[in-house]
CSV table of C-alpha atoms and ligand atoms in Angstrom, one decimal:
chain,number,residue,atom,x,y,z
A,165,SER,CA,16.9,-2.9,3.4
A,166,PRO,CA,14.3,-5.3,4.7
A,167,PRO,CA,13.5,-8.4,2.7
A,168,ALA,CA,12.1,-8.2,-0.8
A,169,ILE,CA,8.3,-8.5,-0.9
A,170,ILE,CA,6.6,-8.9,-4.3
A,171,ALA,CA,2.9,-7.9,-4.2
A,172,PRO,CA,1.1,-8.4,-7.5
A,173,SER,CA,-1.9,-6.0,-7.8
A,174,ILE,CA,-5.0,-8.0,-8.6
A,175,LEU,CA,-6.5,-5.0,-10.3
A,176,SER,CA,-5.2,-6.5,-13.5
A,177,ALA,CA,-6.5,-10.1,-12.7
A,178,ASP,CA,-9.6,-11.7,-14.2
A,179,PHE,CA,-12.3,-10.4,-11.9
A,180,ALA,CA,-14.6,-13.2,-13.0
A,181,ASP,CA,-12.1,-15.8,-11.7
A,182,LEU,CA,-10.6,-13.9,-8.7
A,183,GLY,CA,-10.3,-16.8,-6.3
A,184,ALA,CA,-8.2,-18.9,-8.6
A,185,GLU,CA,-6.2,-15.8,-9.8
A,186,CYS,CA,-5.3,-15.0,-6.2
A,187,SER,CA,-4.3,-18.5,-5.1
A,188,ASN,CA,-2.3,-19.1,-8.4
A,189,THR,CA,-0.4,-15.8,-7.9
A,190,ILE,CA,0.8,-17.0,-4.5
A,191,LYS,CA,1.8,-20.4,-6.0
A,192,ARG,CA,3.7,-18.5,-8.7
A,193,GLY,CA,6.0,-16.9,-6.1
A,194,ALA,CA,4.2,-13.8,-4.9
A,195,THR,CA,4.7,-12.8,-1.3
A,196,TRP,CA,1.6,-10.6,-0.8
A,197,LEU,CA,-1.5,-9.7,-2.8
A,198,HIS,CA,-2.0,-6.0,-3.4
A,199,ILE,CA,-5.7,-5.3,-3.3
A,200,ASP,CA,-6.8,-1.9,-4.7
A,201,ILE,CA,-9.9,-0.5,-3.2
A,202,MET,CA,-11.3,2.5,-5.1
A,203,ASP,CA,-14.4,4.4,-4.1
A,204,GLY,CA,-15.0,6.6,-7.2
A,205,HIS,CA,-14.5,9.7,-5.1
A,206,PHE,CA,-10.9,9.7,-3.8
A,207,VAL,CA,-10.0,8.4,-7.3
A,208,PRO,CA,-11.9,8.5,-10.5
A,209,ASN,CA,-12.5,4.8,-10.6
A,210,ILE,CA,-14.5,2.1,-8.6
A,211,THR,CA,-13.2,-1.5,-7.9
A,212,PHE,CA,-14.9,-3.5,-5.1
A,213,GLY,CA,-15.4,-3.5,-1.3
A,214,ALA,CA,-15.0,-5.8,1.7
A,215,PRO,CA,-17.4,-8.6,0.6
A,216,VAL,CA,-15.1,-9.4,-2.3
A,217,VAL,CA,-12.1,-9.4,0.1
A,218,THR,CA,-14.0,-11.9,2.3
A,219,LYS,CA,-14.6,-14.2,-0.7
A,220,ILE,CA,-11.0,-14.2,-1.9
A,221,ARG,CA,-9.6,-14.7,1.7
A,222,SER,CA,-11.0,-18.3,1.6
A,223,HIS,CA,-8.8,-19.0,-1.4
A,224,VAL,CA,-5.5,-17.7,0.1
A,225,GLU,CA,-4.1,-19.0,3.4
A,226,ARG,CA,-3.5,-16.4,6.1
A,227,PRO,CA,0.1,-15.4,6.7
A,228,THR,CA,1.7,-17.2,9.6
A,229,THR,CA,4.2,-14.4,10.3
A,230,LYS,CA,4.2,-10.6,10.3
A,231,HIS,CA,4.6,-9.5,6.7
A,232,GLY,CA,4.5,-13.2,5.6
A,233,LYS,CA,3.3,-15.0,2.5
A,234,GLY,CA,-0.4,-14.5,1.8
A,235,THR,CA,-0.6,-11.0,3.4
A,236,PHE,CA,-3.5,-9.1,2.1
A,237,ASP,CA,-2.1,-5.6,1.4
A,238,CYS,CA,-5.2,-3.4,1.0
A,239,HIS,CA,-4.5,-0.1,-0.8
A,240,MET,CA,-7.4,2.1,0.3
A,241,MET,CA,-8.0,4.7,-2.3
A,242,ILE,CA,-11.0,6.0,-0.5
A,243,SER,CA,-12.1,9.3,1.0
A,244,GLU,CA,-13.1,8.0,4.4
A,245,PRO,CA,-10.4,5.6,5.5
A,246,LYS,CA,-11.3,5.5,9.2
A,247,LYS,CA,-14.9,4.4,8.4
A,248,TRP,CA,-13.8,1.1,6.8
A,249,VAL,CA,-11.1,-0.2,9.1
A,250,LYS,CA,-13.2,-2.7,11.1
A,251,GLU,CA,-15.0,-4.0,8.1
A,252,PHE,CA,-11.8,-4.7,6.2
A,253,GLN,CA,-10.3,-6.4,9.3
A,254,LYS,CA,-13.3,-8.7,9.4
A,255,ALA,CA,-13.0,-9.4,5.7
A,256,GLY,CA,-9.4,-10.7,6.2
A,257,CYS,CA,-7.2,-7.7,5.4
A,258,ASP,CA,-3.8,-7.9,7.1
A,259,LEU,CA,-2.3,-4.5,6.1
A,260,TYR,CA,-4.6,-1.5,5.8
A,261,CYS,CA,-2.8,1.2,3.8
A,262,PHE,CA,-4.6,4.5,3.7
A,263,HIS,CA,-3.8,7.7,1.9
A,264,TYR,CA,-2.3,10.6,3.8
A,265,GLU,CA,-4.4,13.0,1.7
A,266,ALA,CA,-7.6,11.3,2.7
A,267,ALA,CA,-6.7,11.1,6.4
A,268,ILE,CA,-5.9,14.8,6.9
A,269,ASP,CA,-8.8,16.8,8.0
A,270,SER,CA,-9.7,19.2,5.1
A,271,THR,CA,-11.3,21.7,7.5
A,272,ALA,CA,-8.2,21.7,9.6
A,273,ALA,CA,-6.1,22.3,6.5
A,274,GLU,CA,-8.1,25.4,5.8
A,275,SER,CA,-7.5,27.0,9.2
A,276,PRO,CA,-3.8,27.7,9.8
A,277,GLU,CA,-4.2,27.7,13.6
A,278,SER,CA,-5.0,24.0,13.6
A,279,THR,CA,-1.9,22.6,11.9
A,280,SER,CA,-1.2,20.3,14.8
A,281,GLU,CA,-4.5,18.6,14.2
A,282,LEU,CA,-3.4,18.1,10.7
A,283,LYS,CA,-0.5,16.1,11.9
A,284,THR,CA,-2.2,14.1,14.5
A,285,ASN,CA,-5.0,12.7,12.3
A,286,PRO,CA,-2.9,10.2,10.4
A,287,ARG,CA,-1.3,9.1,13.6
A,288,GLU,CA,-4.6,8.5,15.3
A,289,LEU,CA,-5.7,6.4,12.3
A,290,ILE,CA,-2.5,4.3,12.5
A,291,ARG,CA,-3.2,3.7,16.1
A,292,TYR,CA,-6.8,2.7,15.4
A,293,ILE,CA,-5.7,0.3,12.6
A,294,HIS,CA,-3.2,-1.3,15.0
A,295,GLU,CA,-5.8,-1.6,17.8
A,296,CYS,CA,-8.1,-3.3,15.3
A,297,GLY,CA,-5.3,-6.0,14.8
A,298,MET,CA,-3.9,-5.0,11.4
A,299,LEU,CA,-0.6,-3.6,10.1
A,300,ALA,CA,-0.8,0.0,9.0
A,301,GLY,CA,0.5,1.6,5.9
A,302,ILE,CA,0.5,5.2,4.8
A,303,ALA,CA,0.4,6.2,1.1
A,304,ILE,CA,1.4,9.4,-0.6
A,305,LYS,CA,0.3,10.5,-4.1
A,306,PRO,CA,2.8,12.0,-6.6
A,307,GLU,CA,1.6,15.6,-5.7
A,308,THR,CA,2.3,15.1,-2.0
A,309,SER,CA,5.7,15.9,-0.5
A,310,VAL,CA,7.5,13.2,1.4
A,311,ASP,CA,8.2,15.8,4.0
A,312,VAL,CA,4.6,15.3,5.4
A,313,LEU,CA,5.8,11.9,6.7
A,314,TRP,CA,8.8,12.8,8.9
A,315,ASP,CA,6.7,13.8,12.0
A,316,ILE,CA,4.6,10.6,11.6
A,317,LEU,CA,7.6,8.3,11.3
A,318,ALA,CA,9.4,10.0,14.2
A,319,SER,CA,6.5,9.2,16.7
A,320,ASN,CA,7.7,7.8,19.9
A,321,GLN,CA,4.4,6.1,20.4
A,322,GLU,CA,4.9,2.5,19.1
A,323,LYS,CA,1.2,2.1,18.1
A,324,GLU,CA,1.4,5.3,16.0
A,325,VAL,CA,4.3,4.2,13.8
A,326,PRO,CA,3.4,2.9,10.4
A,327,ASP,CA,4.6,-0.6,9.3
A,328,MET,CA,5.0,0.6,5.7
A,329,VAL,CA,5.1,3.7,3.5
A,330,LEU,CA,3.7,3.6,0.0
A,331,VAL,CA,5.2,6.0,-2.5
A,332,MET,CA,2.9,6.1,-5.5
A,333,THR,CA,4.8,6.1,-8.8
A,334,VAL,CA,1.6,6.9,-10.9
A,335,HIS,CA,-1.5,9.0,-10.2
A,336,PRO,CA,-3.7,6.5,-8.4
A,337,GLY,CA,-6.9,5.2,-10.1
A,338,PHE,CA,-5.9,2.9,-13.0
A,339,GLY,CA,-3.5,0.1,-13.9
A,340,GLY,CA,-1.2,0.1,-16.8
A,341,GLN,CA,0.1,3.7,-16.5
A,342,LYS,CA,3.6,5.0,-17.2
A,343,PHE,CA,6.1,4.8,-14.3
A,344,MET,CA,7.0,8.2,-12.8
A,345,ALA,CA,10.7,8.1,-12.1
A,346,SER,CA,10.3,11.6,-10.6
A,347,GLU,CA,9.0,9.9,-7.4
A,348,LEU,CA,12.1,8.0,-6.7
A,349,PRO,CA,13.9,10.7,-4.7
A,350,LYS,CA,11.1,10.3,-2.1
A,351,VAL,CA,12.1,6.6,-1.8
A,352,ALA,CA,15.8,7.4,-1.6
A,353,GLU,CA,15.2,10.0,1.1
A,354,LEU,CA,13.0,7.6,3.1
A,355,ARG,CA,15.6,4.8,2.8
A,356,LYS,CA,18.4,7.0,3.9
A,357,ARG,CA,16.6,8.0,7.1
A,358,TYR,CA,14.9,4.6,7.8
A,359,PRO,CA,17.1,1.6,6.8
A,360,GLU,CA,14.6,-0.9,8.2
A,361,LEU,CA,11.3,0.6,6.9
A,362,ASN,CA,9.1,-1.3,4.4
A,363,ILE,CA,8.9,1.1,1.4
A,364,GLU,CA,6.4,0.1,-1.2
A,365,VAL,CA,6.3,1.5,-4.8
A,366,ASP,CA,3.1,1.1,-6.9
A,367,GLY,CA,2.4,2.0,-10.5
A,368,GLY,CA,4.2,1.2,-13.7
A,369,LEU,CA,6.6,-1.3,-12.2
A,370,GLY,CA,7.9,-4.2,-14.3
A,371,PRO,CA,11.1,-5.7,-15.6
A,372,GLY,CA,11.9,-2.4,-17.4
A,373,THR,CA,11.5,-0.1,-14.3
A,374,ILE,CA,12.4,-2.3,-11.3
A,375,ASP,CA,16.1,-1.6,-11.3
A,376,GLN,CA,15.7,2.1,-10.7
A,377,ALA,CA,13.1,1.5,-7.9
A,378,ALA,CA,15.3,-1.1,-6.2
A,379,GLU,CA,18.3,1.1,-6.5
A,380,ALA,CA,16.4,4.0,-4.8
A,381,GLY,CA,15.7,1.6,-1.9
A,382,ALA,CA,12.1,0.2,-2.4
A,383,ASN,CA,11.7,-3.3,-1.0
A,384,VAL,CA,7.9,-3.9,-1.5
A,385,ILE,CA,7.1,-4.0,-5.2
A,386,VAL,CA,3.5,-3.8,-6.5
A,387,ALA,CA,3.0,-4.9,-10.2
A,388,GLY,CA,-0.4,-5.3,-11.8
A,389,SER,CA,-0.3,-5.3,-15.6
A,390,ALA,CA,3.4,-6.5,-15.7
A,391,VAL,CA,2.4,-9.7,-13.8
A,392,PHE,CA,-1.1,-10.4,-15.0
A,393,GLY,CA,-0.4,-9.4,-18.6
A,394,ALA,CA,2.6,-11.7,-18.8
A,395,LYS,CA,2.8,-15.0,-20.6
A,396,ASP,CA,4.7,-16.4,-17.6
A,397,PRO,CA,3.7,-14.5,-14.5
A,398,ALA,CA,6.0,-16.7,-12.3
A,399,GLU,CA,9.0,-15.5,-14.4
A,400,VAL,CA,8.1,-11.8,-13.9
A,401,ILE,CA,7.7,-12.3,-10.2
A,402,ALA,CA,11.1,-14.0,-10.0
A,403,LYS,CA,12.7,-11.2,-12.0
A,404,LEU,CA,11.3,-8.5,-9.7
A,405,ARG,CA,12.5,-10.4,-6.7
A,406,ASP,CA,16.0,-10.9,-8.1
A,407,ALA,CA,16.3,-7.2,-8.9
A,408,VAL,CA,15.4,-6.2,-5.3
A,409,GLU,CA,17.6,-8.8,-3.7
A,410,SER,CA,20.7,-8.2,-5.9
B,289,DX5,C1,-3.2,2.2,-9.3
B,289,DX5,C2,-3.1,1.1,-8.3
B,289,DX5,C3,-2.1,0.1,-8.7
B,289,DX5,C4,-2.2,-0.5,-10.0
B,289,DX5,C5,-0.9,-0.7,-10.6
B,289,DX5,O1,-4.0,3.2,-8.8
B,289,DX5,O2,-2.9,1.6,-7.0
B,289,DX5,O3,-1.9,-0.8,-7.7
B,289,DX5,O4,-2.9,-1.8,-10.0
B,289,DX5,O5,-1.0,-1.2,-11.9
B,289,DX5,P1,0.3,-1.3,-12.8
B,289,DX5,O6,1.3,-2.2,-12.2
B,289,DX5,O7,-0.3,-1.9,-14.1
B,289,DX5,O8,0.8,0.1,-13.0
B,290,ZN,ZN1,-2.3,0.1,-5.5
């Protein structure tokens, strides 16, 4: 597997002190910051938008390498992912991870003759994100089959290949939910076919669930409540990293 990447989710940070929370989290050993953007439509919750990302960017140095320390991993739980690409790039997002379910054209989904369009939409969005100068991630909810990703991952167009796949291990919308081990076969299948792919897991991860996720093949680990709710966040970050590296 590719290197371990620990990406604490700032959803569980103190929003009134976000700049310090972000810079401290990197100092405590995090690789990336996972930034949850929710629009109250794709998910039943609202967080914040690009202006907040702009403000926290000034507290965290930009990564100097691809996938490097300080990467802003923006998890876009929004209904119109294409609409916000440029704005988040300007705000300082490094990796724009959209949801497959939001990218597919719902009108195309309703008419069987346009299945090909269904498959090309996520690819076009990945291309657009790359053209805007960011890394691209594609996320799937628990109810979405991993099979929707094979065509996308097999693209022979370099610009249309995602840099990361996010397998949700909770229903997106809230921190602090119970880990769904039922999602791990998706991770294992992805890892089997793509030994070098960055595979992110998000939801319910912490010292008690990390071993199964690492065993399945995840290398990018999101943890919100487990890190920000801990007495010693640095210790939790180190534990998560050790579990992935061992
Ligand atoms: C949930 C978000 C997660 C969330 C994880 O919709 O995508 O990133 O912050 O929180 P924990 O780690 O507490 O489950
Ligand atoms: Zn997330």
